Amino acid sequence: MEVLDIKGTDDTPSVKMDKDANIIEFSGRSLPEDVATFYKPVMDWIDAYKEEPNDHIDVCFKLEYFNTASSKMLLDILLKLEDISDKVTVKWYSHEDEEDIEDAGKEYEDIVEVPFEFIKY
């Protein structure tokens, strides 16, 4: 399975999806103009990964900011991972002084059946 490596911009997050390294990572800011187009390769990669998942994969969210449209896509990503929740740990990162990002992660944790770890940095 190919690595998906999307370089971030001011409006789009960096995305690294690497089955061999057991990691999916989103970092930066997510406010793409066309959220569906931006996240389509991410959704396709997850669909393919779910066909033959590893024993475990960490899904790391290191986002500084995301808009409402991105918030919906993040939820869709997490919902897709519910099918393999016994093989997934979501690691939700937030700055010490950034409660909004942490609160968003806690809201996702309440909605989806995937284990979360909250990490301050």
mmCIF file of N, CA and C in Angstrom:
data_model
loop_
_atom_site.group_PDB
_atom_site.id
_atom_site.type_symbol
_atom_site.label_atom_id
_atom_site.label_comp_id
_atom_site.label_asym_id
_atom_site.label_seq_id
_atom_site.Cartn_x
_atom_site.Cartn_y
_atom_site.Cartn_z
ATOM 1 N N MET A 1 0.848 -1.176 0.000
ATOM 2 C CA MET A 1 0.000 0.000 0.000
ATOM 3 C C MET A 1 0.894 1.238 0.000
ATOM 4 N N GLU A 2 0.569 2.175 -0.876
ATOM 5 C CA GLU A 2 1.398 3.371 -1.011
ATOM 6 C C GLU A 2 1.196 4.335 0.146
ATOM 7 N N VAL A 3 2.269 5.046 0.477
ATOM 8 C CA VAL A 3 2.209 6.105 1.481
ATOM 9 C C VAL A 3 1.500 7.300 0.851
ATOM 10 N N LEU A 4 0.583 7.886 1.608
ATOM 11 C CA LEU A 4 -0.046 9.133 1.186
ATOM 12 C C LEU A 4 0.640 10.244 1.962
ATOM 13 N N ASP A 5 1.284 11.148 1.250
ATOM 14 C CA ASP A 5 2.042 12.221 1.889
ATOM 15 C C ASP A 5 1.659 13.538 1.220
ATOM 16 N N ILE A 6 0.846 14.322 1.922
ATOM 17 C CA ILE A 6 0.379 15.606 1.396
ATOM 18 C C ILE A 6 1.062 16.716 2.183
ATOM 19 N N LYS A 7 1.761 17.573 1.485
ATOM 20 C CA LYS A 7 2.438 18.697 2.133
ATOM 21 C C LYS A 7 1.412 19.768 2.488
ATOM 22 N N GLY A 8 1.517 20.297 3.695
ATOM 23 C CA GLY A 8 0.586 21.311 4.152
ATOM 24 C C GLY A 8 0.854 22.671 3.537
ATOM 25 N N THR A 9 -0.181 23.494 3.561
ATOM 26 C CA THR A 9 -0.083 24.889 3.144
ATOM 27 C C THR A 9 -0.668 25.740 4.273
ATOM 28 N N ASP A 10 -0.835 27.020 4.028
ATOM 29 C CA ASP A 10 -1.468 27.874 5.034
ATOM 30 C C ASP A 10 -2.916 27.456 5.299
ATOM 31 N N ASP A 11 -3.558 26.854 4.307
ATOM 32 C CA ASP A 11 -4.978 26.503 4.415
ATOM 33 C C ASP A 11 -5.256 25.005 4.497
ATOM 34 N N THR A 12 -4.254 24.188 4.264
ATOM 35 C CA THR A 12 -4.475 22.743 4.280
ATOM 36 C C THR A 12 -3.452 22.063 5.191
ATOM 37 N N PRO A 13 -3.866 20.990 5.844
ATOM 38 C CA PRO A 13 -2.946 20.319 6.756
ATOM 39 C C PRO A 13 -1.948 19.429 6.012
ATOM 40 N N SER A 14 -0.850 19.145 6.692
ATOM 41 C CA SER A 14 0.033 18.074 6.235
ATOM 42 C C SER A 14 -0.641 16.767 6.604
ATOM 43 N N VAL A 15 -0.586 15.820 5.705
ATOM 44 C CA VAL A 15 -1.192 14.513 5.952
ATOM 45 C C VAL A 15 -0.155 13.453 5.606
ATOM 46 N N LYS A 16 0.054 12.537 6.536
ATOM 47 C CA LYS A 16 0.970 11.411 6.291
ATOM 48 C C LYS A 16 0.225 10.150 6.693
ATOM 49 N N MET A 17 0.073 9.257 5.733
ATOM 50 C CA MET A 17 -0.615 7.990 5.976
ATOM 51 C C MET A 17 0.323 6.888 5.510
ATOM 52 N N ASP A 18 0.874 6.144 6.473
ATOM 53 C CA ASP A 18 1.917 5.174 6.180
ATOM 54 C C ASP A 18 1.612 3.863 6.896
ATOM 55 N N LYS A 19 1.136 2.902 6.148
ATOM 56 C CA LYS A 19 0.775 1.608 6.738
ATOM 57 C C LYS A 19 1.987 0.927 7.363
ATOM 58 N N ASP A 20 3.135 0.950 6.691
ATOM 59 C CA ASP A 20 4.329 0.273 7.195
ATOM 60 C C ASP A 20 4.830 0.883 8.502
ATOM 61 N N ALA A 21 4.641 2.181 8.679
ATOM 62 C CA ALA A 21 5.064 2.865 9.913
ATOM 63 C C ALA A 21 3.956 2.872 10.967
ATOM 64 N N ASN A 22 2.792 2.315 10.642
ATOM 65 C CA ASN A 22 1.647 2.260 11.566
ATOM 66 C C ASN A 22 1.198 3.645 12.018
ATOM 67 N N ILE A 23 1.136 4.584 11.080
ATOM 68 C CA ILE A 23 0.751 5.944 11.482
ATOM 69 C C ILE A 23 -0.084 6.645 10.411
ATOM 70 N N ILE A 24 -1.051 7.379 10.913
ATOM 71 C CA ILE A 24 -1.810 8.350 10.131
ATOM 72 C C ILE A 24 -1.677 9.648 10.914
ATOM 73 N N GLU A 25 -1.260 10.726 10.247
ATOM 74 C CA GLU A 25 -1.049 11.974 10.979
ATOM 75 C C GLU A 25 -1.561 13.169 10.178
ATOM 76 N N PHE A 26 -2.273 14.025 10.897
ATOM 77 C CA PHE A 26 -2.764 15.290 10.357
ATOM 78 C C PHE A 26 -2.151 16.394 11.210
ATOM 79 N N SER A 27 -1.535 17.391 10.577
ATOM 80 C CA SER A 27 -0.954 18.476 11.363
ATOM 81 C C SER A 27 -1.080 19.798 10.621
ATOM 82 N N GLY A 28 -1.147 20.863 11.406
ATOM 83 C CA GLY A 28 -1.256 22.205 10.832
ATOM 84 C C GLY A 28 -2.663 22.755 10.930
ATOM 85 N N ARG A 29 -3.073 23.426 9.860
ATOM 86 C CA ARG A 29 -4.385 24.072 9.808
ATOM 87 C C ARG A 29 -5.207 23.439 8.695
ATOM 88 N N SER A 30 -6.510 23.288 8.947
ATOM 89 C CA SER A 30 -7.382 22.698 7.940
ATOM 90 C C SER A 30 -8.556 23.616 7.658
ATOM 91 N N LEU A 31 -8.432 24.352 6.576
ATOM 92 C CA LEU A 31 -9.525 25.172 6.085
ATOM 93 C C LEU A 31 -9.462 25.252 4.566
ATOM 94 N N PRO A 32 -9.438 24.071 3.918
ATOM 95 C CA PRO A 32 -9.369 24.072 2.453
ATOM 96 C C PRO A 32 -10.636 24.653 1.837
ATOM 97 N N GLU A 33 -10.457 25.247 0.672
ATOM 98 C CA GLU A 33 -11.597 25.840 -0.019
ATOM 99 C C GLU A 33 -12.617 24.772 -0.403
ATOM 100 N N ASP A 34 -12.127 23.628 -0.889
ATOM 101 C CA ASP A 34 -13.004 22.514 -1.263
ATOM 102 C C ASP A 34 -12.620 21.316 -0.400
ATOM 103 N N VAL A 35 -13.263 21.212 0.747
ATOM 104 C CA VAL A 35 -12.889 20.203 1.736
ATOM 105 C C VAL A 35 -13.080 18.784 1.207
ATOM 106 N N ALA A 36 -14.122 18.542 0.442
ATOM 107 C CA ALA A 36 -14.381 17.191 -0.080
ATOM 108 C C ALA A 36 -13.271 16.746 -1.029
ATOM 109 N N THR A 37 -12.835 17.638 -1.897
ATOM 110 C CA THR A 37 -11.764 17.305 -2.835
ATOM 111 C C THR A 37 -10.452 17.077 -2.092
ATOM 112 N N PHE A 38 -10.156 17.939 -1.124
ATOM 113 C CA PHE A 38 -8.903 17.781 -0.383
ATOM 114 C C PHE A 38 -8.858 16.449 0.357
ATOM 115 N N TYR A 39 -9.938 16.086 1.030
ATOM 116 C CA TYR A 39 -9.934 14.885 1.869
ATOM 117 C C TYR A 39 -10.282 13.594 1.115
ATOM 118 N N LYS A 40 -10.637 13.677 -0.166
ATOM 119 C CA LYS A 40 -10.977 12.456 -0.911
ATOM 120 C C LYS A 40 -9.850 11.427 -0.904
ATOM 121 N N PRO A 41 -8.589 11.796 -1.175
ATOM 122 C CA PRO A 41 -7.534 10.770 -1.136
ATOM 123 C C PRO A 41 -7.358 10.160 0.264
ATOM 124 N N VAL A 42 -7.638 10.948 1.297
ATOM 125 C CA VAL A 42 -7.570 10.447 2.672
ATOM 126 C C VAL A 42 -8.640 9.378 2.881
ATOM 127 N N MET A 43 -9.856 9.668 2.469
ATOM 128 C CA MET A 43 -10.956 8.715 2.623
ATOM 129 C C MET A 43 -10.696 7.450 1.811
ATOM 130 N N ASP A 44 -10.182 7.621 0.600
ATOM 131 C CA ASP A 44 -9.878 6.464 -0.242
ATOM 132 C C ASP A 44 -8.790 5.598 0.393
ATOM 133 N N TRP A 45 -7.766 6.232 0.965
ATOM 134 C CA TRP A 45 -6.677 5.494 1.607
ATOM 135 C C TRP A 45 -7.216 4.699 2.789
ATOM 136 N N ILE A 46 -8.068 5.314 3.595
ATOM 137 C CA ILE A 46 -8.639 4.614 4.758
ATOM 138 C C ILE A 46 -9.492 3.431 4.294
ATOM 139 N N ASP A 47 -10.293 3.625 3.258
ATOM 140 C CA ASP A 47 -11.109 2.524 2.741
ATOM 141 C C ASP A 47 -10.220 1.348 2.319
ATOM 142 N N ALA A 48 -9.126 1.635 1.632
ATOM 143 C CA ALA A 48 -8.209 0.574 1.202
ATOM 144 C C ALA A 48 -7.512 -0.060 2.408
ATOM 145 N N TYR A 49 -7.111 0.761 3.361
ATOM 146 C CA TYR A 49 -6.422 0.264 4.555
ATOM 147 C C TYR A 49 -7.320 -0.692 5.348
ATOM 148 N N LYS A 50 -8.590 -0.372 5.455
ATOM 149 C CA LYS A 50 -9.524 -1.194 6.230
ATOM 150 C C LYS A 50 -9.677 -2.601 5.660
ATOM 151 N N GLU A 51 -9.360 -2.777 4.377
ATOM 152 C CA GLU A 51 -9.446 -4.105 3.757
ATOM 153 C C GLU A 51 -8.424 -5.066 4.368
ATOM 154 N N GLU A 52 -7.239 -4.546 4.710
ATOM 155 C CA GLU A 52 -6.170 -5.356 5.324
ATOM 156 C C GLU A 52 -5.436 -4.520 6.359
ATOM 157 N N PRO A 53 -6.073 -4.249 7.496
ATOM 158 C CA PRO A 53 -5.434 -3.386 8.494
ATOM 159 C C PRO A 53 -4.303 -4.089 9.235
ATOM 160 N N ASN A 54 -3.384 -3.293 9.750
ATOM 161 C CA ASN A 54 -2.330 -3.803 10.620
ATOM 162 C C ASN A 54 -2.938 -4.165 11.966
ATOM 163 N N ASP A 55 -2.139 -4.785 12.813
ATOM 164 C CA ASP A 55 -2.604 -5.103 14.161
ATOM 165 C C ASP A 55 -2.933 -3.839 14.942
ATOM 166 N N HIS A 56 -2.203 -2.748 14.640
ATOM 167 C CA HIS A 56 -2.464 -1.482 15.325
ATOM 168 C C HIS A 56 -1.963 -0.322 14.473
ATOM 169 N N ILE A 57 -2.665 0.801 14.575
ATOM 170 C CA ILE A 57 -2.217 2.031 13.922
ATOM 171 C C ILE A 57 -2.584 3.211 14.809
ATOM 172 N N ASP A 58 -1.666 4.179 14.902
ATOM 173 C CA ASP A 58 -1.928 5.424 15.624
ATOM 174 C C ASP A 58 -2.427 6.466 14.637
ATOM 175 N N VAL A 59 -3.511 7.124 15.006
ATOM 176 C CA VAL A 59 -4.069 8.196 14.192
ATOM 177 C C VAL A 59 -3.873 9.481 14.994
ATOM 178 N N CYS A 60 -2.923 10.292 14.552
ATOM 179 C CA CYS A 60 -2.509 11.479 15.305
ATOM 180 C C CYS A 60 -3.091 12.744 14.677
ATOM 181 N N PHE A 61 -3.767 13.508 15.510
ATOM 182 C CA PHE A 61 -4.295 14.806 15.097
ATOM 183 C C PHE A 61 -3.509 15.876 15.828
ATOM 184 N N LYS A 62 -2.711 16.626 15.072
ATOM 185 C CA LYS A 62 -1.899 17.712 15.624
ATOM 186 C C LYS A 62 -2.314 19.011 14.939
ATOM 187 N N LEU A 63 -3.598 19.274 14.993
ATOM 188 C CA LEU A 63 -4.146 20.421 14.270
ATOM 189 C C LEU A 63 -4.186 21.661 15.158
ATOM 190 N N GLU A 64 -3.768 22.773 14.600
ATOM 191 C CA GLU A 64 -3.795 24.052 15.307
ATOM 192 C C GLU A 64 -5.152 24.727 15.169
ATOM 193 N N TYR A 65 -5.793 24.469 14.035
ATOM 194 C CA TYR A 65 -7.080 25.090 13.748
ATOM 195 C C TYR A 65 -7.758 24.294 12.648
ATOM 196 N N PHE A 66 -9.091 24.170 12.714
ATOM 197 C CA PHE A 66 -9.857 23.623 11.605
ATOM 198 C C PHE A 66 -11.225 24.286 11.587
ATOM 199 N N ASN A 67 -11.724 24.491 10.357
ATOM 200 C CA ASN A 67 -13.015 25.153 10.194
ATOM 201 C C ASN A 67 -14.158 24.142 10.300
ATOM 202 N N THR A 68 -15.373 24.623 10.184
ATOM 203 C CA THR A 68 -16.546 23.778 10.350
ATOM 204 C C THR A 68 -16.605 22.666 9.305
ATOM 205 N N ALA A 69 -16.301 22.977 8.064
ATOM 206 C CA ALA A 69 -16.328 21.959 7.011
ATOM 207 C C ALA A 69 -15.293 20.868 7.295
ATOM 208 N N SER A 70 -14.119 21.265 7.749
ATOM 209 C CA SER A 70 -13.084 20.290 8.099
ATOM 210 C C SER A 70 -13.512 19.456 9.296
ATOM 211 N N SER A 71 -14.194 20.079 10.234
ATOM 212 C CA SER A 71 -14.679 19.370 11.414
ATOM 213 C C SER A 71 -15.561 18.198 11.018
ATOM 214 N N LYS A 72 -16.427 18.408 10.039
ATOM 215 C CA LYS A 72 -17.294 17.337 9.540
ATOM 216 C C LYS A 72 -16.473 16.231 8.892
ATOM 217 N N MET A 73 -15.453 16.606 8.134
ATOM 218 C CA MET A 73 -14.610 15.596 7.495
ATOM 219 C C MET A 73 -13.823 14.792 8.538
ATOM 220 N N LEU A 74 -13.344 15.454 9.575
ATOM 221 C CA LEU A 74 -12.627 14.740 10.635
ATOM 222 C C LEU A 74 -13.551 13.721 11.298
ATOM 223 N N LEU A 75 -14.794 14.117 11.509
ATOM 224 C CA LEU A 75 -15.762 13.180 12.071
ATOM 225 C C LEU A 75 -15.970 11.999 11.124
ATOM 226 N N ASP A 76 -16.087 12.265 9.830
ATOM 227 C CA ASP A 76 -16.259 11.191 8.850
ATOM 228 C C ASP A 76 -15.065 10.227 8.868
ATOM 229 N N ILE A 77 -13.863 10.772 9.015
ATOM 230 C CA ILE A 77 -12.657 9.945 9.112
ATOM 231 C C ILE A 77 -12.750 9.039 10.339
ATOM 232 N N LEU A 78 -13.094 9.637 11.465
ATOM 233 C CA LEU A 78 -13.187 8.862 12.711
ATOM 234 C C LEU A 78 -14.283 7.795 12.627
ATOM 235 N N LEU A 79 -15.398 8.136 12.000
ATOM 236 C CA LEU A 79 -16.473 7.162 11.839
ATOM 237 C C LEU A 79 -16.033 5.982 10.965
ATOM 238 N N LYS A 80 -15.238 6.254 9.937
ATOM 239 C CA LYS A 80 -14.710 5.173 9.099
ATOM 240 C C LYS A 80 -13.824 4.235 9.920
ATOM 241 N N LEU A 81 -13.112 4.789 10.886
ATOM 242 C CA LEU A 81 -12.184 3.993 11.692
ATOM 243 C C LEU A 81 -12.892 3.143 12.742
ATOM 244 N N GLU A 82 -14.173 3.431 12.987
ATOM 245 C CA GLU A 82 -14.916 2.635 13.971
ATOM 246 C C GLU A 82 -14.941 1.145 13.593
ATOM 247 N N ASP A 83 -14.948 0.845 12.310
ATOM 248 C CA ASP A 83 -14.998 -0.548 11.853
ATOM 249 C C ASP A 83 -13.791 -1.353 12.320
ATOM 250 N N ILE A 84 -12.671 -0.660 12.552
ATOM 251 C CA ILE A 84 -11.450 -1.337 12.996
ATOM 252 C C ILE A 84 -10.966 -0.741 14.320
ATOM 253 N N SER A 85 -11.906 -0.318 15.155
ATOM 254 C CA SER A 85 -11.558 0.415 16.382
ATOM 255 C C SER A 85 -10.659 -0.370 17.330
ATOM 256 N N ASP A 86 -10.696 -1.695 17.258
ATOM 257 C CA ASP A 86 -9.820 -2.496 18.119
ATOM 258 C C ASP A 86 -8.368 -2.444 17.657
ATOM 259 N N LYS A 87 -8.122 -1.855 16.497
ATOM 260 C CA LYS A 87 -6.769 -1.756 15.945
ATOM 261 C C LYS A 87 -6.281 -0.310 15.852
ATOM 262 N N VAL A 88 -7.037 0.627 16.443
ATOM 263 C CA VAL A 88 -6.760 2.054 16.283
ATOM 264 C C VAL A 88 -6.647 2.736 17.642
ATOM 265 N N THR A 89 -5.698 3.649 17.752
ATOM 266 C CA THR A 89 -5.674 4.600 18.861
ATOM 267 C C THR A 89 -5.580 5.993 18.267
ATOM 268 N N VAL A 90 -6.526 6.851 18.624
ATOM 269 C CA VAL A 90 -6.469 8.248 18.208
ATOM 270 C C VAL A 90 -5.648 9.002 19.245
ATOM 271 N N LYS A 91 -4.630 9.697 18.780
ATOM 272 C CA LYS A 91 -3.817 10.542 19.653
ATOM 273 C C LYS A 91 -4.135 11.983 19.277
ATOM 274 N N TRP A 92 -4.789 12.670 20.193
ATOM 275 C CA TRP A 92 -5.271 14.026 19.948
ATOM 276 C C TRP A 92 -4.367 15.003 20.684
ATOM 277 N N TYR A 93 -3.608 15.771 19.923
ATOM 278 C CA TYR A 93 -2.640 16.707 20.487
ATOM 279 C C TYR A 93 -3.226 18.104 20.570
ATOM 280 N N SER A 94 -2.882 18.808 21.647
ATOM 281 C CA SER A 94 -3.265 20.217 21.760
ATOM 282 C C SER A 94 -2.216 20.946 22.593
ATOM 283 N N HIS A 95 -2.063 22.237 22.293
ATOM 284 C CA HIS A 95 -1.154 23.072 23.079
ATOM 285 C C HIS A 95 -1.718 23.244 24.484
ATOM 286 N N GLU A 96 -0.840 23.458 25.442
ATOM 287 C CA GLU A 96 -1.243 23.647 26.843
ATOM 288 C C GLU A 96 -2.352 24.688 26.981
ATOM 289 N N ASP A 97 -2.242 25.777 26.215
ATOM 290 C CA ASP A 97 -3.181 26.892 26.359
ATOM 291 C C ASP A 97 -4.301 26.882 25.309
ATOM 292 N N GLU A 98 -4.472 25.780 24.608
ATOM 293 C CA GLU A 98 -5.456 25.707 23.531
ATOM 294 C C GLU A 98 -6.588 24.755 23.912
ATOM 295 N N GLU A 99 -7.568 25.296 24.638
ATOM 296 C CA GLU A 99 -8.672 24.465 25.114
ATOM 297 C C GLU A 99 -9.659 24.109 24.012
ATOM 298 N N ASP A 100 -9.823 24.987 23.015
ATOM 299 C CA ASP A 100 -10.801 24.722 21.956
ATOM 300 C C ASP A 100 -10.476 23.441 21.199
ATOM 301 N N ILE A 101 -9.217 23.229 20.881
ATOM 302 C CA ILE A 101 -8.812 22.026 20.148
ATOM 303 C C ILE A 101 -9.027 20.792 21.019
ATOM 304 N N GLU A 102 -8.641 20.868 22.279
ATOM 305 C CA GLU A 102 -8.840 19.736 23.190
ATOM 306 C C GLU A 102 -10.332 19.425 23.339
ATOM 307 N N ASP A 103 -11.146 20.465 23.502
ATOM 308 C CA ASP A 103 -12.591 20.268 23.637
ATOM 309 C C ASP A 103 -13.183 19.602 22.395
ATOM 310 N N ALA A 104 -12.709 19.998 21.221
ATOM 311 C CA ALA A 104 -13.195 19.379 19.984
ATOM 312 C C ALA A 104 -12.872 17.884 19.992
ATOM 313 N N GLY A 105 -11.663 17.531 20.413
ATOM 314 C CA GLY A 105 -11.287 16.124 20.494
ATOM 315 C C GLY A 105 -12.183 15.360 21.456
ATOM 316 N N LYS A 106 -12.523 15.982 22.573
ATOM 317 C CA LYS A 106 -13.391 15.317 23.554
ATOM 318 C C LYS A 106 -14.803 15.122 23.002
ATOM 319 N N GLU A 107 -15.248 16.076 22.186
ATOM 320 C CA GLU A 107 -16.555 15.911 21.542
ATOM 321 C C GLU A 107 -16.533 14.731 20.574
ATOM 322 N N TYR A 108 -15.449 14.615 19.799
ATOM 323 C CA TYR A 108 -15.325 13.464 18.891
ATOM 324 C C TYR A 108 -15.287 12.165 19.694
ATOM 325 N N GLU A 109 -14.557 12.163 20.789
ATOM 326 C CA GLU A 109 -14.447 10.961 21.618
ATOM 327 C C GLU A 109 -15.825 10.502 22.096
ATOM 328 N N ASP A 110 -16.704 11.462 22.408
ATOM 329 C CA ASP A 110 -18.056 11.135 22.858
ATOM 330 C C ASP A 110 -18.926 10.556 21.742
ATOM 331 N N ILE A 111 -18.612 10.903 20.507
ATOM 332 C CA ILE A 111 -19.443 10.504 19.368
ATOM 333 C C ILE A 111 -19.038 9.151 18.802
ATOM 334 N N VAL A 112 -17.736 8.910 18.685
ATOM 335 C CA VAL A 112 -17.264 7.703 17.997
ATOM 336 C C VAL A 112 -16.766 6.645 18.975
ATOM 337 N N GLU A 113 -16.797 5.418 18.522
ATOM 338 C CA GLU A 113 -16.350 4.283 19.324
ATOM 339 C C GLU A 113 -14.917 3.913 18.938
ATOM 340 N N VAL A 114 -14.008 4.830 19.209
ATOM 341 C CA VAL A 114 -12.586 4.638 18.939
ATOM 342 C C VAL A 114 -11.839 5.150 20.165
ATOM 343 N N PRO A 115 -10.823 4.421 20.653
ATOM 344 C CA PRO A 115 -10.094 4.894 21.834
ATOM 345 C C PRO A 115 -9.246 6.136 21.543
ATOM 346 N N PHE A 116 -9.299 7.090 22.475
ATOM 347 C CA PHE A 116 -8.565 8.353 22.356
ATOM 348 C C PHE A 116 -7.514 8.470 23.458
ATOM 349 N N GLU A 117 -6.405 9.109 23.139
ATOM 350 C CA GLU A 117 -5.433 9.590 24.118
ATOM 351 C C GLU A 117 -5.276 11.078 23.876
ATOM 352 N N PHE A 118 -5.292 11.859 24.951
ATOM 353 C CA PHE A 118 -5.118 13.300 24.829
ATOM 354 C C PHE A 118 -3.734 13.671 25.297
ATOM 355 N N ILE A 119 -3.016 14.400 24.440
ATOM 356 C CA ILE A 119 -1.630 14.729 24.699
ATOM 357 C C ILE A 119 -1.448 16.234 24.603
ATOM 358 N N LYS A 120 -0.923 16.816 25.688
ATOM 359 C CA LYS A 120 -0.617 18.261 25.700
ATOM 360 C C LYS A 120 0.842 18.443 25.329
ATOM 361 N N TYR A 121 1.130 19.499 24.600
ATOM 362 C CA TYR A 121 2.533 19.823 24.292
ATOM 363 C C TYR A 121 2.747 21.302 24.316
#
